[in-house]
Short mmCIF file of C-alpha atoms in Angstrom, two decimals:
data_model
loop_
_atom_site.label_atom_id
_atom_site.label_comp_id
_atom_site.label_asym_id
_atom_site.label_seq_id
_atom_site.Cartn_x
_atom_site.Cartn_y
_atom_site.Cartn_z
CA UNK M 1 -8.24 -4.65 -22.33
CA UNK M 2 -11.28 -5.73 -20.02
CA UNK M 3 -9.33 -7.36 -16.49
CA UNK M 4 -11.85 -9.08 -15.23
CA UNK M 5 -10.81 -11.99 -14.01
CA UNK M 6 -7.42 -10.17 -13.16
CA UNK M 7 -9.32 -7.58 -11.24
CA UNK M 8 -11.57 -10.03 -8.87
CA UNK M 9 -8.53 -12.61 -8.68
CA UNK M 10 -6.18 -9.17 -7.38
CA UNK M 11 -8.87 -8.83 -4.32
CA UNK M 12 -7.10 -11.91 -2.52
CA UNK M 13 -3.84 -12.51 -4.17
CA UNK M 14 -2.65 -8.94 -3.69
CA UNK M 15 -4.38 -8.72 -0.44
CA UNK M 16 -6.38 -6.04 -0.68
CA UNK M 17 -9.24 -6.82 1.70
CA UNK M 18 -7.87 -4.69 4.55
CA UNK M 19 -7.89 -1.55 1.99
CA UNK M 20 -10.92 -2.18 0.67
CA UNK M 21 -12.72 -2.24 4.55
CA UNK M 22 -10.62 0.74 4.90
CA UNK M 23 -11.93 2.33 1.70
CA UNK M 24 -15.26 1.27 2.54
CA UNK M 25 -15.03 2.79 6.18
CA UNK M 26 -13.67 6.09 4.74
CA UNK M 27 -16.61 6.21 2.33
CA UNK M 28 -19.29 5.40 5.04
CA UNK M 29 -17.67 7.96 6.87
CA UNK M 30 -18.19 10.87 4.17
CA UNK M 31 -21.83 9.81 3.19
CA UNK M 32 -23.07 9.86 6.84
CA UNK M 33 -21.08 12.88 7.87
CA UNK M 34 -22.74 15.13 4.74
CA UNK M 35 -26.06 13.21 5.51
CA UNK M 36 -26.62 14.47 8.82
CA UNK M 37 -24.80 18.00 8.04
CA UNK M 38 -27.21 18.80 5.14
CA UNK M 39 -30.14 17.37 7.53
CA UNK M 40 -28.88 19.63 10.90
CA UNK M 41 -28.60 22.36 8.23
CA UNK M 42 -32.60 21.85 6.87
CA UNK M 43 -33.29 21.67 10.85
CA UNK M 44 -31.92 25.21 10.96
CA UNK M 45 -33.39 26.67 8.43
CA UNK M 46 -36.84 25.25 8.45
CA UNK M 47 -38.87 26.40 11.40
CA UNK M 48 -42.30 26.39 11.62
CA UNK M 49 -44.83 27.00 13.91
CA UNK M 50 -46.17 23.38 12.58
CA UNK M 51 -44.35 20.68 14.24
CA UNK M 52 -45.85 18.60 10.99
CA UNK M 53 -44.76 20.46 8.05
CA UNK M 54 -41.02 20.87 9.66
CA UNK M 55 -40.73 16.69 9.48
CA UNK M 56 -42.18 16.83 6.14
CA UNK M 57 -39.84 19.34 4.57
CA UNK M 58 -36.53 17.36 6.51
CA UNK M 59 -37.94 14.07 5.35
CA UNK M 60 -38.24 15.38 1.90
CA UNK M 61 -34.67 17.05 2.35
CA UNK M 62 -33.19 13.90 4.11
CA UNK M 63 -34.49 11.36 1.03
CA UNK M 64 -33.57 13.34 -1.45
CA UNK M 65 -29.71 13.92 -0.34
CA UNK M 66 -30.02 10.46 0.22
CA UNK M 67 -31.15 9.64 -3.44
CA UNK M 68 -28.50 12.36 -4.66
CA UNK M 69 -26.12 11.41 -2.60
CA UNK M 70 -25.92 7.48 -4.25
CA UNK M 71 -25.47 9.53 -7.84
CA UNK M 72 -22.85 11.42 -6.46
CA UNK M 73 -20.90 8.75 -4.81
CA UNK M 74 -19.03 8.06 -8.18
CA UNK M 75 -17.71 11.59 -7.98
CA UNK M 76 -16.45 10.83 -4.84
CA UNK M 77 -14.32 7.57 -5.67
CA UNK M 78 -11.29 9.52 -6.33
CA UNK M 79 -10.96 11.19 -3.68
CA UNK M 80 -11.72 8.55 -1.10
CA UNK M 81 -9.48 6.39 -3.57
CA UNK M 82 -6.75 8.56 -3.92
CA UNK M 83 -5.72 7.93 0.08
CA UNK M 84 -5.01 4.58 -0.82
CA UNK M 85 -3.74 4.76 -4.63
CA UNK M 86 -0.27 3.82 -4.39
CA UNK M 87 -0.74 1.40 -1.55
CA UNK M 88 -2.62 -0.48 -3.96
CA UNK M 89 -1.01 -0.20 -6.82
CA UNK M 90 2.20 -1.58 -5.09
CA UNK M 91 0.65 -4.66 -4.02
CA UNK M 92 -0.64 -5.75 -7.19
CA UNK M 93 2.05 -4.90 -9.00
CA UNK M 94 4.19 -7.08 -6.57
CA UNK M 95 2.11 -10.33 -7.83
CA UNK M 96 1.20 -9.83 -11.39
CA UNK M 97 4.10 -7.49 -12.87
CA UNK M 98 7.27 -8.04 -10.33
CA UNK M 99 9.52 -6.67 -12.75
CA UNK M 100 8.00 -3.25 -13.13
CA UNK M 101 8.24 -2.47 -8.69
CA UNK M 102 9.49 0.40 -7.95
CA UNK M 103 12.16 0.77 -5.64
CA UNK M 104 10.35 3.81 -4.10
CA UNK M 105 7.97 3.03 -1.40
CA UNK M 106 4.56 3.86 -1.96
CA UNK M 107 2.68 6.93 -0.73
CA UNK M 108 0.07 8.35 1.45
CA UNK M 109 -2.87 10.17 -0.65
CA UNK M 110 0.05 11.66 -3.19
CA UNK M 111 -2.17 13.93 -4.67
CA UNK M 112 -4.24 14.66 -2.40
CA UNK M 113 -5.00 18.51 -4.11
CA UNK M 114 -5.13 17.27 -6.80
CA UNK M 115 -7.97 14.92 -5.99
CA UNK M 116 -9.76 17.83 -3.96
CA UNK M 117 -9.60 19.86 -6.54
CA UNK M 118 -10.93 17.02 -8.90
CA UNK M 119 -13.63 15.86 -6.65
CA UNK M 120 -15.17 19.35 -6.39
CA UNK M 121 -15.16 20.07 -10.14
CA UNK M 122 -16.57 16.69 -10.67
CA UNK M 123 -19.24 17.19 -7.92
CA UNK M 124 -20.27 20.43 -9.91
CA UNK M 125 -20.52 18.57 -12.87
CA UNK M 126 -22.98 16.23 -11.64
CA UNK M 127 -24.99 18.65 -9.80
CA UNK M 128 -25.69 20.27 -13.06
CA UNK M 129 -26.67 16.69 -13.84
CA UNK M 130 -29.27 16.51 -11.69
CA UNK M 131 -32.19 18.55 -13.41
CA UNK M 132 -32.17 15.84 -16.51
CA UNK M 133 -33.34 13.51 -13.75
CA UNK M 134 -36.83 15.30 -14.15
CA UNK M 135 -36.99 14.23 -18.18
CA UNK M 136 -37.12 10.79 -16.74
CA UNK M 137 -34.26 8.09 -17.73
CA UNK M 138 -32.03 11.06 -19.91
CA UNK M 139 -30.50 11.30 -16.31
CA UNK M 140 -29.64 8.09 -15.55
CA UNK M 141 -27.70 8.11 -19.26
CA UNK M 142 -26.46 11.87 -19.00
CA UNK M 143 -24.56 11.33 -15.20
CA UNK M 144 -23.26 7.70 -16.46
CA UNK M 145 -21.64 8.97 -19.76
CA UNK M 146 -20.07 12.14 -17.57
CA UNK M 147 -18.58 9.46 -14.91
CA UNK M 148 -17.07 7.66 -17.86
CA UNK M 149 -15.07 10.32 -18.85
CA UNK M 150 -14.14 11.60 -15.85
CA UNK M 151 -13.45 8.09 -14.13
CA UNK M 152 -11.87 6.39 -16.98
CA UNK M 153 -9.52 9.29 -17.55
CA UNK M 154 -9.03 10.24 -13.43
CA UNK M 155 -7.85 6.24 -12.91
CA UNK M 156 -6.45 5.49 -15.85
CA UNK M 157 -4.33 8.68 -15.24
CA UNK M 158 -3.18 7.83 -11.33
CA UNK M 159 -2.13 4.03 -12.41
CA UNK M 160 -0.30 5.47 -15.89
CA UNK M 161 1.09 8.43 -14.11
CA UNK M 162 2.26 6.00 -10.97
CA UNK M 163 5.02 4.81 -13.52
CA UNK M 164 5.77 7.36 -16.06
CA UNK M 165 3.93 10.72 -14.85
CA UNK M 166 0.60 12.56 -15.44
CA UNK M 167 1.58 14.29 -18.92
CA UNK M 168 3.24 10.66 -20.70
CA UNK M 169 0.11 9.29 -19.07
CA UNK M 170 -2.10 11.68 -20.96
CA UNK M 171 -1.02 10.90 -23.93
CA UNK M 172 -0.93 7.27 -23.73
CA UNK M 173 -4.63 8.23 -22.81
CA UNK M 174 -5.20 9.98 -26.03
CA UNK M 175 -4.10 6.80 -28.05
CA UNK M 176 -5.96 4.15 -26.10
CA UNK M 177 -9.30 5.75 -25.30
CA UNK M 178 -11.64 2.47 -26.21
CA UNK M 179 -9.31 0.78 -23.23
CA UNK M 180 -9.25 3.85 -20.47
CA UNK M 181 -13.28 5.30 -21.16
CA UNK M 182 -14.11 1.34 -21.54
CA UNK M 183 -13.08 0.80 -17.66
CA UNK M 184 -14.55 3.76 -17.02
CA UNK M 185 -17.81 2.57 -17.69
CA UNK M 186 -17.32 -0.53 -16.05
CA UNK M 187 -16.03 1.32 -12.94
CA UNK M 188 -19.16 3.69 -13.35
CA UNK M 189 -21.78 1.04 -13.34
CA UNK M 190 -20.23 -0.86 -10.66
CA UNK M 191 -20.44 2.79 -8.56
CA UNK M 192 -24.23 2.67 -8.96
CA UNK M 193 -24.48 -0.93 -7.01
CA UNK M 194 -25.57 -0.34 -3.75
CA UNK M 195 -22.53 -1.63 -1.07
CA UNK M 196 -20.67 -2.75 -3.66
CA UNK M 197 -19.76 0.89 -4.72
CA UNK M 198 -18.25 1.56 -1.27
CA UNK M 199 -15.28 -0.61 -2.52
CA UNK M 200 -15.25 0.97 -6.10
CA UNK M 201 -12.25 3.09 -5.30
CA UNK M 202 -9.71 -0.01 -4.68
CA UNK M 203 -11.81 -2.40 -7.63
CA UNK M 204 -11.13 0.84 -10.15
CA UNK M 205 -7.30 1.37 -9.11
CA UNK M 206 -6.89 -2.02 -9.48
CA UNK M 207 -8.66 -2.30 -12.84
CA UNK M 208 -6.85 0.22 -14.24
CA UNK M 209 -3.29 -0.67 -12.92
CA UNK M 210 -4.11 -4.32 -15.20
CA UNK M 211 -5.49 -1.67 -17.99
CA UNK M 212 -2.08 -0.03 -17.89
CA UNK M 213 0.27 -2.74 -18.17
CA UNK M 214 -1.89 -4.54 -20.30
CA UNK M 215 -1.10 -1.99 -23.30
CA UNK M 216 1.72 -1.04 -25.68
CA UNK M 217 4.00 0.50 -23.62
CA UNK M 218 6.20 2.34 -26.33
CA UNK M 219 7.11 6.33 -26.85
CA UNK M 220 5.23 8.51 -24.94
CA UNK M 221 4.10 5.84 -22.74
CA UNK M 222 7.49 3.85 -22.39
CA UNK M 223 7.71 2.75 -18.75
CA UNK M 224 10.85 3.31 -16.91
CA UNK M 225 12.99 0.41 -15.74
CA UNK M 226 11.91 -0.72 -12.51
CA UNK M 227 12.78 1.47 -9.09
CA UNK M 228 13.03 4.36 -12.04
CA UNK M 229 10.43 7.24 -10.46
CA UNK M 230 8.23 8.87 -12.66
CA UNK M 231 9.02 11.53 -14.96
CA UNK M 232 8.43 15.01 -13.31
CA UNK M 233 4.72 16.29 -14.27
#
């Protein structure tokens, strides 16, 4: 139920190292690009006559996106993720369950709306988040309990619905939920370690595609025989 072992050993018997540079590139990519935009933007709209009290207000501005920006990286794993789902799942899948391949190739970002629309809600989420950060530690334990949910069910749904679709994979959700909300706070905490989150995305497809196959696979989450797509969501 907890692939540890399965999940570190998948890092170089899969060969996932090149997606998981990529993955980490991506991410660095997003964090400085909405670094600097919400700093240019502070540069805008702060201008004052003293020279002094504009670098104090963008220093201010510039650590705290900085600070927010590391508690809303976990809301970002799915998207950044989601460009490299399938890819991964395939090669894992291809060492540890041969059998259960499917014939269809794998895909580029195959839901990628779906992730946008995902990522923003789950952005929102942990923006309202934020304030409990001011009632000291509540907001360390408020954002990491929302994460679980939302990562646990997000990844556990993407490796799930890879084989049998997003609604069978919802309800093999709904019967497992000690397994899927379980990663998720293991993929959660792991999003909180600095550098080591930039590969979260690949470590919590991965983790969850060991999570799926490691369960009863029977009624509404019977797998298809292999090179079978997925059921239509």
């Amino acid at each position: 139920m907890f692939p540890f072992a399965k999940t570190i050993a998948s890092i170089g018997k899969a060969g996932l190292v090149t997606l998981m540079l990529a993955c980490a590139g991506l991410a660095l990519i997003i964090v400085i690009a909405a670094f600097m935009g919400i700093n240019a933007f502070t540069a805008w709209l702060v201008n004052f006559d003293a020279a002094w009290l504009n670098w104090l207000i963008q220093g201010t501005v510039g650590i705290a996106a900085g600070v927010g920006g590391w508690f809303m990286l976990p809301a970002l794993t799915v998207l950044i993720g989601g460009v490299f789902q399938e890819t991964a799942i395939d090669k894992v899948e291809r060492i540890y369950y041969p059998e259960k391949v499917r014939q269809e190739g794998p895909r580029l970002w195959p839901d990628l709306f779906h992730d946008i629309k995902f990522t923003a809600w789950a952005v929102f989420l942990n923006m309202l988040v934020l304030p409990f950060y001011l009632l000291g530690g509540i907001g360390l334990f408020v954002s990491i309990a929302l994460n679980t949910y939302l990562l646990g069910r997000e990844f556990f749904e993407s490796a799930a619905g890879y084989h049998i679709g997003k609604p069978q994979a919802l309800r093999m959700e709904s019967t497992n939920k000690a397994a899927v909300y379980g990663g998720g706070f293991i993929i959660t905490l792991i999003a909180l370690v600095p550098l080591v989150n930039l590969f979260i995305p690949i470590i919590a497809v991965v983790w969850m595609t060991h999570v799926f196959h490691s369960l009863p696979q029977n009624g509404a989450g019977q797998t298809p025989p292999a090179g079978q797509p997925p059921q239509a969501d």
